[in-house]
Amino acid sequence: MSNTLDLLNWRYATKKMTPHQTVPAEKLDIILEAIRLSASSSGLQPYQVLVITNHELKKQIRPAAWDQSQVTDCSHLLVFAAWDNYTEERINSMFDLVNEQRGFKNEGWEAYRQKLLGYYPQRPAQENFEHAARQAYIGLGSALLAAAEQKVDATPMEGFEPEKVDAILNLAELGLKSVLLLPLGYREAEGDWLVNLKKVRRSTADFIINR
């Protein structure tokens, strides 16, 4: 556990990345697998991760991301994109996958399928998207810890215009909407104003509430 805390103390939201260093494929694979294995509501995994390495695409995205240099300087730009809605097809596909992988059908699991089918598709699409987007944040947490374990810098970003990123990546065609950007790469200490500053968080007494 102390190693986990050491990793969390090591990582920070890198403000300047070197464009000359590439994250090795084996490290990237571990980070992506950590995201894939993350928890999600009802196990639906209602989001996907796009891995952007094409520099021209990153250049197009940068103006829509408040001109943050990490978008173009990073080795890999991850885009977390949530389902735009929960549909019967999407729900059934995940339940069918579970049955296929486990090799049997469970009565309780099938009853739960019907419960979700009777609930999610009837809700407004925006409400369902917002729920799916929250699941992507769980995956982000896994990505940040996995990246730190691999000594790869990562900068989570909400500061971007989702509609513009969606258009650049043609996400509507996939039934997705962008939620988060996560540049992965290596810090360039010279020029990064944050790199040597003390990590500041509220005290345990101020942050944890015991009842």
XYZ file of N, CA, C and O in Angstrom:
844
model
N 0.823 -1.205 0.000
C 0.000 0.000 0.000
C 0.853 1.250 0.000
O 0.537 2.246 -0.625
N 1.987 1.198 0.713
C 2.849 2.371 0.737
C 3.336 2.697 -0.670
O 3.526 3.864 -1.027
N 3.539 1.648 -1.507
C 3.968 1.888 -2.877
C 2.890 2.629 -3.653
O 3.184 3.501 -4.477
N 1.616 2.278 -3.414
C 0.510 2.974 -4.066
C 0.522 4.456 -3.706
O 0.368 5.320 -4.566
N 0.741 4.747 -2.441
C 0.784 6.138 -2.012
C 1.994 6.857 -2.596
O 1.912 8.041 -2.954
N 3.111 6.157 -2.704
C 4.293 6.748 -3.333
C 3.993 7.125 -4.786
O 4.396 8.193 -5.262
N 3.284 6.249 -5.491
C 2.943 6.515 -6.883
C 2.018 7.725 -7.005
O 2.178 8.562 -7.898
N 1.054 7.816 -6.108
C 0.122 8.941 -6.144
C 0.809 10.248 -5.787
O 0.431 11.318 -6.279
N 1.828 10.168 -4.933
C 2.604 11.361 -4.618
C 3.511 11.755 -5.782
O 3.785 12.941 -5.993
N 3.970 10.757 -6.547
C 4.857 11.029 -7.671
C 4.127 11.721 -8.818
O 4.647 12.651 -9.428
N 2.914 11.279 -9.102
C 2.199 11.793 -10.269
C 1.679 13.214 -9.999
O 1.413 13.603 -8.875
N 1.532 13.935 -11.087
C 0.909 15.251 -11.035
C 0.390 15.553 -12.437
O 0.706 14.850 -13.403
N -0.419 16.584 -12.553
C -0.972 16.949 -13.857
C 0.097 17.675 -14.661
O 0.233 18.898 -14.583
N 0.862 16.920 -15.402
C 2.013 17.440 -16.131
C 1.601 18.561 -17.086
O 0.684 18.404 -17.893
N 2.290 19.685 -16.979
C 1.938 20.847 -17.793
C 2.776 20.962 -19.062
O 2.386 21.649 -20.000
N 3.916 20.302 -19.083
C 4.782 20.355 -20.261
C 5.332 18.967 -20.520
O 5.994 18.381 -19.656
N 5.051 18.446 -21.704
C 5.548 17.124 -22.074
C 6.560 17.258 -23.196
O 6.464 18.152 -24.040
N 7.529 16.353 -23.208
C 8.506 16.364 -24.281
C 7.924 15.664 -25.505
O 7.399 14.549 -25.395
N 7.982 16.295 -26.659
C 7.443 15.665 -27.870
C 8.384 14.641 -28.486
O 8.054 14.027 -29.499
N 9.526 14.439 -27.864
C 10.561 13.596 -28.462
C 10.679 12.224 -27.804
O 11.595 11.472 -28.120
N 9.774 11.904 -26.884
C 9.861 10.622 -26.191
C 8.526 9.890 -26.300
O 7.471 10.459 -25.989
N 8.587 8.662 -26.749
C 7.376 7.874 -26.984
C 7.161 6.858 -25.871
O 8.106 6.210 -25.421
N 5.940 6.726 -25.424
C 5.598 5.706 -24.433
C 5.694 4.336 -25.105
O 5.053 4.100 -26.142
N 6.500 3.413 -24.554
C 6.628 2.081 -25.160
C 5.282 1.357 -25.231
O 4.415 1.542 -24.365
N 5.121 0.548 -26.248
C 3.860 -0.154 -26.472
C 3.451 -0.990 -25.271
O 2.266 -1.058 -24.921
N 4.438 -1.638 -24.610
C 4.086 -2.505 -23.479
C 3.538 -1.699 -22.302
O 2.662 -2.183 -21.568
N 4.025 -0.484 -22.120
C 3.506 0.365 -21.048
C 2.103 0.866 -21.397
O 1.207 0.891 -20.541
N 1.919 1.274 -22.634
C 0.598 1.717 -23.080
C -0.425 0.598 -22.915
O -1.545 0.830 -22.440
N -0.044 -0.615 -23.281
C -0.967 -1.748 -23.186
C -1.421 -1.970 -21.743
O -2.588 -2.297 -21.496
N -0.513 -1.807 -20.791
C -0.873 -1.989 -19.380
C -1.864 -0.918 -18.946
O -2.850 -1.202 -18.241
N -1.640 0.309 -19.359
C -2.557 1.399 -18.999
C -3.941 1.158 -19.597
O -4.965 1.298 -18.912
N -3.986 0.773 -20.858
C -5.270 0.509 -21.506
C -5.986 -0.689 -20.886
O -7.212 -0.683 -20.734
N -5.219 -1.704 -20.503
C -5.835 -2.878 -19.879
C -6.398 -2.525 -18.505
O -7.452 -3.043 -18.103
N -5.716 -1.625 -17.779
C -6.229 -1.178 -16.485
C -7.567 -0.480 -16.664
O -8.490 -0.652 -15.850
N -7.682 0.309 -17.723
C -8.964 0.971 -17.998
C -10.020 -0.070 -18.332
O -11.148 -0.028 -17.825
N -9.667 -1.016 -19.186
C -10.631 -2.039 -19.620
C -11.152 -2.865 -18.450
O -12.318 -3.284 -18.426
N -10.292 -3.090 -17.463
C -10.668 -3.914 -16.308
C -11.372 -3.121 -15.209
O -11.732 -3.686 -14.181
N -11.583 -1.834 -15.422
C -12.196 -0.992 -14.393
C -13.640 -1.375 -14.126
O -14.333 -1.926 -14.991
N -14.078 -1.044 -12.934
C -15.484 -1.233 -12.578
C -16.367 -0.299 -13.394
O -15.931 0.779 -13.823
N -17.607 -0.734 -13.623
C -18.607 0.146 -14.236
C -19.985 -0.310 -13.774
O -20.177 -1.476 -13.423
N -20.922 0.594 -13.788
C -22.269 0.298 -13.312
C -22.878 -0.861 -14.101
O -22.931 -0.817 -15.335
N -23.294 -1.889 -13.391
C -23.893 -3.096 -13.983
C -22.953 -3.801 -14.958
O -23.383 -4.645 -15.742
N -21.666 -3.446 -14.920
C -20.692 -4.075 -15.802
C -20.904 -3.766 -17.269
O -20.415 -4.500 -18.139
N -21.580 -2.655 -17.584
C -21.924 -2.360 -18.973
C -20.786 -1.740 -19.768
O -20.848 -1.697 -20.994
N -19.776 -1.229 -19.094
C -18.661 -0.558 -19.780
C -19.183 0.407 -20.855
O -18.852 0.283 -22.040
N -19.968 1.417 -20.449
C -20.647 2.260 -21.444
C -19.788 3.395 -21.996
O -20.254 4.534 -22.117
N -18.560 3.098 -22.277
C -17.674 4.082 -22.891
C -16.558 3.341 -23.613
O -16.352 2.143 -23.401
N -15.868 4.071 -24.465
C -14.719 3.511 -25.178
C -13.565 4.496 -25.106
O -13.750 5.671 -24.772
N -12.376 3.998 -25.415
C -11.174 4.835 -25.370
C -10.553 4.867 -26.758
O -10.253 3.818 -27.335
N -10.392 6.066 -27.281
C -9.704 6.248 -28.550
C -8.252 6.609 -28.251
O -7.982 7.445 -27.385
N -7.340 5.973 -28.954
C -5.907 6.240 -28.792
C -5.444 7.017 -30.020
O -5.410 6.467 -31.128
N -5.095 8.283 -29.814
C -4.731 9.161 -30.922
C -3.212 9.327 -30.958
O -2.613 9.848 -30.009
N -2.599 8.865 -32.039
C -1.162 9.074 -32.244
C -0.900 9.924 -33.486
O 0.200 10.454 -33.649
N -1.898 10.038 -34.361
C -1.751 10.826 -35.581
C -1.565 12.296 -35.224
O -2.434 12.920 -34.624
N -0.413 12.840 -35.598
C -0.087 14.211 -35.180
C -1.038 15.231 -35.790
O -1.372 16.237 -35.148
N -1.491 14.995 -36.999
C -2.419 15.939 -37.619
C -3.740 15.980 -36.872
O -4.345 17.048 -36.718
N -4.190 14.828 -36.413
C -5.421 14.793 -35.609
C -5.221 15.535 -34.299
O -6.096 16.291 -33.857
N -4.084 15.320 -33.654
C -3.806 16.014 -32.390
C -3.751 17.526 -32.612
O -4.229 18.293 -31.771
N -3.201 17.954 -33.750
C -3.151 19.377 -34.060
C -4.547 19.952 -34.247
O -4.813 21.104 -33.877
N -5.449 19.165 -34.796
C -6.834 19.620 -34.955
C -7.542 19.729 -33.616
O -8.357 20.630 -33.401
N -7.224 18.808 -32.721
C -7.890 18.789 -31.411
C -7.382 19.900 -30.506
O -8.147 20.470 -29.717
N -6.122 20.251 -30.613
C -5.519 21.212 -29.671
C -6.291 22.526 -29.542
O -6.534 22.978 -28.409
N -6.719 23.193 -30.625
C -7.471 24.443 -30.448
C -8.783 24.245 -29.692
O -9.248 25.162 -29.004
N -9.366 23.041 -29.812
C -10.611 22.747 -29.099
C -10.352 22.376 -27.647
O -11.291 22.200 -26.866
N -9.074 22.253 -27.282
C -8.675 21.905 -25.914
C -7.926 23.074 -25.279
O -6.918 22.879 -24.594
N -8.432 24.269 -25.538
C -7.895 25.488 -24.927
C -6.406 25.662 -25.232
O -5.657 26.199 -24.421
N -5.975 25.144 -26.375
C -4.594 25.279 -26.841
C -3.575 24.721 -25.851
O -2.453 25.208 -25.751
N -3.944 23.676 -25.140
C -3.022 23.064 -24.182
C -1.975 22.242 -24.945
O -2.308 21.354 -25.724
N -0.711 22.553 -24.686
C 0.376 21.975 -25.467
C 0.517 20.474 -25.292
O 1.047 19.787 -26.168
N 0.049 19.938 -24.166
C 0.189 18.504 -23.939
C -0.544 17.697 -25.009
O -0.178 16.549 -25.293
N -1.580 18.275 -25.582
C -2.379 17.564 -26.593
C -1.522 17.184 -27.797
O -1.669 16.087 -28.351
N -0.630 18.071 -28.203
C 0.221 17.780 -29.366
C 1.586 17.242 -28.972
O 2.223 16.531 -29.757
N 2.060 17.569 -27.768
C 3.392 17.131 -27.349
C 3.399 15.721 -26.767
O 4.459 15.102 -26.649
N 2.236 15.221 -26.391
C 2.178 13.902 -25.747
C 2.526 12.799 -26.745
O 2.452 12.978 -27.964
N 2.841 11.653 -26.190
C 3.095 10.471 -27.007
C 1.788 9.894 -27.544
O 1.652 9.607 -28.733
N 0.821 9.735 -26.650
C -0.494 9.195 -27.006
C -1.563 10.046 -26.333
O -1.453 10.351 -25.136
N -2.567 10.413 -27.085
C -3.702 11.143 -26.535
C -4.878 10.180 -26.414
O -5.379 9.672 -27.419
N -5.304 9.928 -25.175
C -6.476 9.081 -24.961
C -7.718 9.947 -24.889
O -7.735 10.969 -24.201
N -8.748 9.545 -25.592
C -10.038 10.222 -25.552
C -11.058 9.246 -24.982
O -11.325 8.206 -25.583
N -11.584 9.566 -23.812
C -12.634 8.757 -23.205
C -13.970 9.243 -23.778
O -14.330 10.417 -23.615
N -14.693 8.358 -24.435
C -15.941 8.727 -25.092
C -17.065 7.814 -24.610
O -16.972 6.586 -24.745
N -18.096 8.414 -24.047
C -19.190 7.642 -23.461
C -20.303 7.389 -24.480
O -20.463 8.145 -25.455
N -21.051 6.321 -24.243
C -22.236 6.060 -25.065
C -23.149 7.280 -25.029
O -23.361 7.882 -23.970
N -23.736 7.622 -26.155
C -24.670 8.750 -26.181
C -26.037 8.379 -25.606
O -26.851 9.248 -25.295
N -26.275 7.074 -25.423
C -27.541 6.623 -24.855
C -27.428 5.141 -24.507
O -26.566 4.433 -25.039
N -28.269 4.695 -23.583
C -28.403 3.262 -23.316
C -29.540 2.736 -24.189
O -30.670 3.199 -24.083
N -29.227 1.786 -25.042
C -30.245 1.188 -25.896
C -30.410 -0.280 -25.541
O -29.540 -0.883 -24.902
N -31.508 -0.853 -25.975
C -31.722 -2.279 -25.747
C -30.591 -3.094 -26.374
O -30.112 -4.060 -25.786
N -30.167 -2.694 -27.567
C -29.103 -3.426 -28.257
C -27.805 -3.412 -27.452
O -27.141 -4.450 -27.311
N -27.447 -2.256 -26.911
C -26.204 -2.160 -26.150
C -26.283 -2.953 -24.852
O -25.329 -3.636 -24.470
N -27.396 -2.866 -24.173
C -27.560 -3.611 -22.923
C -27.522 -5.108 -23.197
O -26.813 -5.872 -22.528
N -28.271 -5.543 -24.199
C -28.304 -6.969 -24.518
C -26.936 -7.488 -24.950
O -26.559 -8.620 -24.626
N -26.186 -6.678 -25.679
C -24.878 -7.143 -26.155
C -23.951 -7.459 -24.984
O -23.190 -8.441 -25.035
N -24.007 -6.651 -23.919
C -23.140 -6.900 -22.767
C -23.613 -8.114 -21.968
O -22.803 -8.916 -21.510
N -24.918 -8.249 -21.793
C -25.424 -9.418 -21.070
C -25.154 -10.694 -21.859
O -24.800 -11.735 -21.275
N -25.307 -10.637 -23.167
C -25.012 -11.807 -24.000
C -23.533 -12.168 -23.917
O -23.173 -13.355 -23.900
N -22.666 -11.157 -23.876
C -21.231 -11.403 -23.770
C -20.898 -12.126 -22.466
O -20.093 -13.066 -22.449
N -21.519 -11.691 -21.381
C -21.290 -12.346 -20.088
C -21.708 -13.814 -20.164
O -20.973 -14.709 -19.721
N -22.880 -14.073 -20.721
C -23.351 -15.459 -20.827
C -22.413 -16.297 -21.693
O -22.123 -17.459 -21.377
N -21.940 -15.696 -22.779
C -21.037 -16.416 -23.679
C -19.715 -16.740 -22.992
O -19.211 -17.869 -23.079
N -19.155 -15.764 -22.302
C -17.859 -15.949 -21.676
C -17.928 -16.900 -20.482
O -16.979 -17.660 -20.234
N -19.021 -16.867 -19.753
C -19.153 -17.730 -18.574
C -19.687 -19.106 -18.921
O -19.563 -20.040 -18.129
N -20.308 -19.220 -20.074
C -20.758 -20.523 -20.543
C -22.063 -21.007 -19.948
O -22.387 -22.186 -20.071
N -22.822 -20.125 -19.323
C -24.124 -20.522 -18.796
C -24.990 -19.288 -18.591
O -24.493 -18.155 -18.570
N -26.286 -19.512 -18.443
C -27.227 -18.441 -18.129
C -27.657 -18.569 -16.675
O -27.906 -19.673 -16.192
N -27.752 -17.440 -16.020
C -28.146 -17.392 -14.620
C -29.502 -16.711 -14.515
O -29.713 -15.628 -15.072
N -30.426 -17.326 -13.791
C -31.792 -16.798 -13.696
C -31.800 -15.388 -13.101
O -32.502 -14.498 -13.584
N -31.015 -15.191 -12.053
C -30.963 -13.873 -11.433
C -30.371 -12.828 -12.365
O -30.828 -11.678 -12.409
N -29.350 -13.224 -13.119
C -28.706 -12.315 -14.071
C -29.670 -11.930 -15.185
O -29.742 -10.771 -15.593
N -30.443 -12.905 -15.667
C -31.411 -12.616 -16.725
C -32.538 -11.724 -16.209
O -33.053 -10.866 -16.938
N -32.912 -11.902 -14.960
C -33.930 -11.026 -14.368
C -33.400 -9.601 -14.253
O -34.138 -8.628 -14.475
N -32.119 -9.486 -13.952
C -31.506 -8.160 -13.859
C -31.439 -7.502 -15.234
O -31.633 -6.298 -15.373
N -31.176 -8.310 -16.276
C -31.202 -7.813 -17.653
C -32.554 -7.149 -17.938
O -32.617 -6.027 -18.452
N -33.618 -7.857 -17.602
C -34.953 -7.333 -17.874
C -35.237 -6.062 -17.067
O -35.922 -5.151 -17.553
N -34.699 -6.012 -15.881
C -34.864 -4.801 -15.054
C -34.215 -3.597 -15.732
O -34.811 -2.520 -15.801
N -32.991 -3.784 -16.232
C -32.309 -2.678 -16.904
C -33.009 -2.307 -18.205
O -33.123 -1.127 -18.540
N -33.449 -3.310 -18.953
C -34.157 -3.042 -20.207
C -35.451 -2.271 -19.966
O -35.897 -1.495 -20.825
N -36.041 -2.481 -18.814
C -37.277 -1.778 -18.484
C -37.048 -0.402 -17.886
O -38.011 0.330 -17.628
N -35.778 -0.056 -17.673
C -35.475 1.203 -16.985
C -34.672 2.168 -17.856
O -35.135 3.261 -18.201
N -33.463 1.761 -18.272
C -32.573 2.688 -18.971
C -33.125 3.204 -20.304
O -33.121 4.412 -20.559
N -33.574 2.338 -21.217
C -34.004 2.854 -22.527
C -35.185 3.822 -22.453
O -35.420 4.574 -23.402
N -35.911 3.823 -21.341
C -37.058 4.718 -21.206
C -36.658 6.116 -20.706
O -37.459 7.037 -20.736
N -35.431 6.249 -20.238
C -34.980 7.541 -19.722
C -34.529 8.449 -20.865
O -34.179 7.968 -21.944
N -34.491 9.765 -20.635
C -33.977 10.671 -21.670
C -32.535 10.329 -22.026
O -31.734 9.936 -21.154
N -32.190 10.501 -23.294
C -30.849 10.165 -23.760
C -29.786 10.955 -23.010
O -28.718 10.411 -22.683
N -30.045 12.214 -22.713
C -29.054 13.028 -22.014
C -28.783 12.487 -20.614
O -27.634 12.461 -20.159
N -29.819 12.046 -19.940
C -29.641 11.463 -18.601
C -28.800 10.195 -18.683
O -27.916 9.958 -17.840
N -29.050 9.390 -19.695
C -28.272 8.165 -19.861
C -26.822 8.471 -20.215
O -25.907 7.802 -19.727
N -26.611 9.473 -21.076
C -25.248 9.855 -21.417
C -24.494 10.314 -20.175
O -23.326 9.933 -19.973
N -25.118 11.132 -19.347
C -24.448 11.630 -18.147
C -24.079 10.485 -17.210
O -23.019 10.501 -16.570
N -24.934 9.480 -17.130
C -24.624 8.307 -16.314
C -23.450 7.542 -16.905
O -22.522 7.135 -16.186
N -23.452 7.367 -18.228
C -22.350 6.672 -18.891
C -21.042 7.435 -18.714
O -19.977 6.839 -18.507
N -21.121 8.760 -18.789
C -19.919 9.586 -18.643
C -19.283 9.393 -17.276
O -18.055 9.391 -17.146
N -20.113 9.237 -16.254
C -19.557 9.032 -14.898
C -18.783 7.725 -14.812
O -17.826 7.612 -14.027
N -19.144 6.748 -15.617
C -18.407 5.488 -15.608
C -17.011 5.681 -16.217
O -16.043 5.033 -15.808
N -16.920 6.593 -17.190
C -15.620 6.873 -17.802
C -14.649 7.445 -16.775
O -13.437 7.190 -16.849
N -15.163 8.202 -15.807
C -14.291 8.765 -14.778
C -13.693 7.668 -13.893
O -12.587 7.833 -13.376
N -14.421 6.570 -13.725
C -13.859 5.449 -12.971
C -12.652 4.895 -13.730
O -11.599 4.615 -13.150
N -12.805 4.754 -15.039
C -11.694 4.291 -15.865
C -10.517 5.247 -15.832
O -9.354 4.827 -15.847
N -10.808 6.546 -15.761
C -9.735 7.533 -15.657
C -8.902 7.302 -14.407
O -7.666 7.364 -14.461
N -9.559 7.027 -13.290
C -8.818 6.766 -12.056
C -7.865 5.592 -12.205
O -6.710 5.651 -11.770
N -8.336 4.527 -12.845
C -7.471 3.368 -13.081
C -6.304 3.745 -13.980
O -5.168 3.300 -13.758
N -6.580 4.565 -15.001
C -5.530 4.966 -15.935
C -4.447 5.773 -15.239
O -3.254 5.575 -15.486
N -4.840 6.689 -14.355
C -3.864 7.536 -13.674
C -2.942 6.712 -12.783
O -1.727 6.940 -12.745
N -3.509 5.749 -12.077
C -2.684 4.921 -11.202
C -1.783 3.993 -12.009
O -0.598 3.824 -11.692
N -2.332 3.406 -13.078
C -1.530 2.514 -13.917
C -0.399 3.289 -14.599
O 0.731 2.787 -14.713
N -0.684 4.486 -15.055
C 0.348 5.308 -15.682
C 1.458 5.623 -14.688
O 2.642 5.539 -15.018
N 1.081 5.971 -13.471
C 2.084 6.267 -12.446
C 2.938 5.041 -12.156
O 4.155 5.146 -11.991
N 2.317 3.868 -12.116
C 3.066 2.637 -11.857
C 4.078 2.372 -12.972
O 5.147 1.819 -12.730
N 3.733 2.810 -14.196
C 4.631 2.632 -15.339
C 5.574 3.821 -15.508
O 6.340 3.862 -16.474
N 5.502 4.779 -14.568
C 6.292 6.009 -14.640
C 6.059 6.751 -15.966
O 6.981 7.241 -16.614
N 4.793 6.802 -16.316
C 4.339 7.565 -17.483
C 3.509 8.733 -16.965
O 2.630 8.557 -16.116
N 3.793 9.917 -17.460
C 3.043 11.086 -17.028
C 1.699 11.154 -17.736
O 1.565 10.749 -18.899
N 0.707 11.682 -17.022
C -0.650 11.765 -17.548
C -1.315 13.035 -17.040
O -1.152 13.388 -15.871
N -2.052 13.682 -17.903
C -2.711 14.936 -17.543
C -4.191 14.850 -17.872
O -4.590 15.027 -19.031
N -5.060 14.568 -16.893
C -6.493 14.509 -17.176
C -7.031 15.883 -17.530
O -6.701 16.873 -16.890
N -7.860 15.944 -18.569
C -8.373 17.223 -19.056
C -9.882 17.188 -19.250
O -10.409 16.345 -19.977
N -10.554 18.109 -18.589
C -11.947 18.411 -18.903
C -12.027 19.710 -19.696
O -13.086 20.049 -20.228
N -10.912 20.433 -19.743
C -10.884 21.727 -20.410
C -10.797 21.598 -21.918
O -9.735 21.793 -22.515
N -11.904 21.262 -22.539
C -11.973 21.181 -23.996
C -13.429 21.306 -24.414
O -14.345 21.233 -23.581
N -13.653 21.519 -25.700
C -15.003 21.657 -26.235
C -15.436 20.324 -26.841
O -15.016 19.985 -27.957
N -16.249 19.570 -26.114
C -16.591 18.216 -26.557
C -17.210 18.161 -27.951
O -16.896 17.253 -28.734
N -18.076 19.121 -28.266
C -18.742 19.070 -29.569
C -17.730 19.149 -30.710
O -17.880 18.467 -31.735
N -16.699 19.974 -30.532
C -15.684 20.097 -31.578
C -14.842 18.828 -31.688
O -14.517 18.380 -32.792
N -14.474 18.259 -30.543
C -13.706 17.013 -30.563
C -14.540 15.889 -31.176
O -14.040 15.084 -31.969
N -15.822 15.847 -30.833
C -16.710 14.830 -31.409
C -16.733 14.928 -32.929
O -16.710 13.905 -33.633
N -16.781 16.165 -33.430
C -16.841 16.363 -34.879
C -15.530 15.953 -35.541
O -15.534 15.306 -36.603
N -14.408 16.300 -34.924
C -13.097 15.954 -35.490
C -12.934 14.443 -35.598
O -12.401 13.925 -36.584
N -13.416 13.731 -34.585
C -13.239 12.274 -34.523
C -14.443 11.493 -35.046
O -14.451 10.260 -34.980
N -15.451 12.212 -35.553
C -16.657 11.570 -36.089
C -17.303 10.622 -35.079
O -17.731 9.512 -35.413
N -17.373 11.077 -33.826
C -17.879 10.198 -32.773
C -19.381 9.936 -32.881
O -19.857 8.889 -32.430
N -20.129 10.865 -33.464
C -21.576 10.656 -33.590
C -21.878 9.394 -34.387
O -22.859 8.686 -34.102
N -21.026 9.095 -35.361
C -21.227 7.889 -36.168
C -21.084 6.622 -35.327
O -21.615 5.568 -35.694
N -20.366 6.733 -34.219
C -20.160 5.583 -33.330
C -21.112 5.597 -32.149
O -21.047 4.711 -31.293
N -21.985 6.597 -32.096
C -22.893 6.698 -30.959
C -22.174 7.069 -29.683
O -22.563 6.645 -28.595
N -21.124 7.892 -29.807
C -20.302 8.265 -28.661
C -20.203 9.782 -28.542
O -20.383 10.505 -29.516
N -19.881 10.240 -27.319
C -19.588 11.644 -27.065
C -18.352 11.720 -26.172
O -18.246 10.976 -25.186
N -17.440 12.612 -26.497
C -16.204 12.723 -25.719
C -16.493 13.277 -24.327
O -17.343 14.144 -24.139
N -15.757 12.761 -23.352
C -15.945 13.132 -21.943
C -14.649 13.674 -21.346
O -14.658 14.671 -20.621
N -13.535 13.005 -21.638
C -12.241 13.338 -21.045
C -11.131 13.168 -22.062
O -11.204 12.300 -22.932
N -10.099 13.990 -21.912
C -8.861 13.781 -22.655
C -7.771 13.405 -21.666
O -7.729 13.938 -20.553
N -6.884 12.494 -22.068
C -5.778 12.097 -21.209
C -4.504 11.962 -22.027
O -4.216 10.891 -22.578
N -3.720 13.038 -22.135
C -2.417 12.918 -22.783
C -1.481 12.056 -21.933
O -1.413 12.210 -20.713
N -0.761 11.157 -22.590
C 0.245 10.324 -21.947
C 1.607 10.635 -22.547
O 1.730 10.783 -23.767
N 2.608 10.729 -21.713
C 3.942 11.014 -22.215
C 4.935 11.161 -21.088
O 4.806 10.499 -20.049
N 5.902 12.052 -21.283
C 6.955 12.231 -20.284
C 7.180 13.716 -20.039
O 7.245 14.512 -20.988
N 7.287 14.051 -18.775
C 7.425 15.446 -18.371
C 8.709 16.070 -18.924
O 9.754 15.424 -18.982
N 8.591 17.296 -19.303
C 9.760 18.093 -19.675
C 9.919 19.137 -18.579
O 9.240 20.174 -18.581
N 10.792 18.816 -17.620
C 10.882 19.628 -16.399
C 11.161 21.091 -16.702
O 10.580 21.994 -16.075
N 12.031 21.341 -17.674
C 12.317 22.715 -18.028
C 11.115 23.298 -18.771
O 10.729 22.824 -19.826
N 10.501 24.287 -18.196
C 9.321 24.886 -18.808
C 8.028 24.428 -18.175
O 6.958 24.938 -18.531
N 8.084 23.466 -17.254
C 6.881 23.020 -16.543
C 6.869 23.667 -15.163
O 7.601 23.259 -14.266
N 6.023 24.664 -14.991
C 6.007 25.434 -13.748
C 5.546 24.625 -12.544
O 5.834 24.959 -11.395
N 4.870 23.508 -12.803
C 4.292 22.743 -11.697
C 5.194 21.621 -11.187
O 5.012 21.128 -10.072
N 6.206 21.237 -11.964
C 6.924 19.987 -11.718
C 7.557 19.906 -10.329
O 7.549 18.844 -9.697
N 8.104 20.985 -9.809
C 8.805 20.935 -8.529
C 8.014 21.516 -7.368
O 8.555 21.656 -6.265
N 6.760 21.834 -7.601
C 5.957 22.402 -6.523
C 5.390 21.300 -5.635
O 5.082 20.199 -6.098
N 5.233 21.611 -4.368
C 4.702 20.661 -3.385
C 3.277 20.275 -3.765
O 2.457 21.118 -4.154
N 2.984 18.982 -3.670
C 1.606 18.513 -3.875
C 0.780 18.956 -2.672
O 1.133 18.659 -1.525
N -0.306 19.642 -2.913
C -1.128 20.173 -1.825
C -2.514 19.544 -1.878
O -3.201 19.605 -2.911
N -2.899 18.939 -0.781
C -4.244 18.398 -0.620
C -4.748 18.776 0.765
O -3.963 19.053 1.673
N -6.052 18.790 0.931
C -6.618 19.058 2.252
C -6.137 17.999 3.237
O -5.860 16.866 2.869
N -6.055 18.372 4.496
C -5.607 17.435 5.523
C -6.613 16.298 5.679
O -7.785 16.429 5.318
N -6.127 15.180 6.211
C -7.016 14.045 6.454
C -8.173 14.444 7.352
O -9.337 14.070 7.114
N -7.889 15.227 8.386
C -8.938 15.657 9.317
C -9.997 16.501 8.631
O -11.180 16.441 8.979
N -9.576 17.267 7.643
C -10.512 18.135 6.935
C -11.229 17.420 5.804
O -12.284 17.856 5.366
N -10.659 16.314 5.348
C -11.165 15.619 4.172
C -12.029 14.402 4.520
O -13.020 14.113 3.846
N -11.646 13.659 5.551
C -12.348 12.436 5.934
C -13.342 12.736 7.034
O -13.001 13.368 8.042
N -14.566 12.264 6.841
C -15.609 12.433 7.850
C -15.947 11.063 8.441
O -16.366 10.161 7.722
N -15.769 10.911 9.733
C -16.117 9.667 10.419
C -17.422 9.853 11.187
O -17.625 10.849 11.854
N -18.244 8.887 11.093
C -19.520 8.919 11.834
C -19.668 7.666 12.683
O -19.211 6.598 12.311
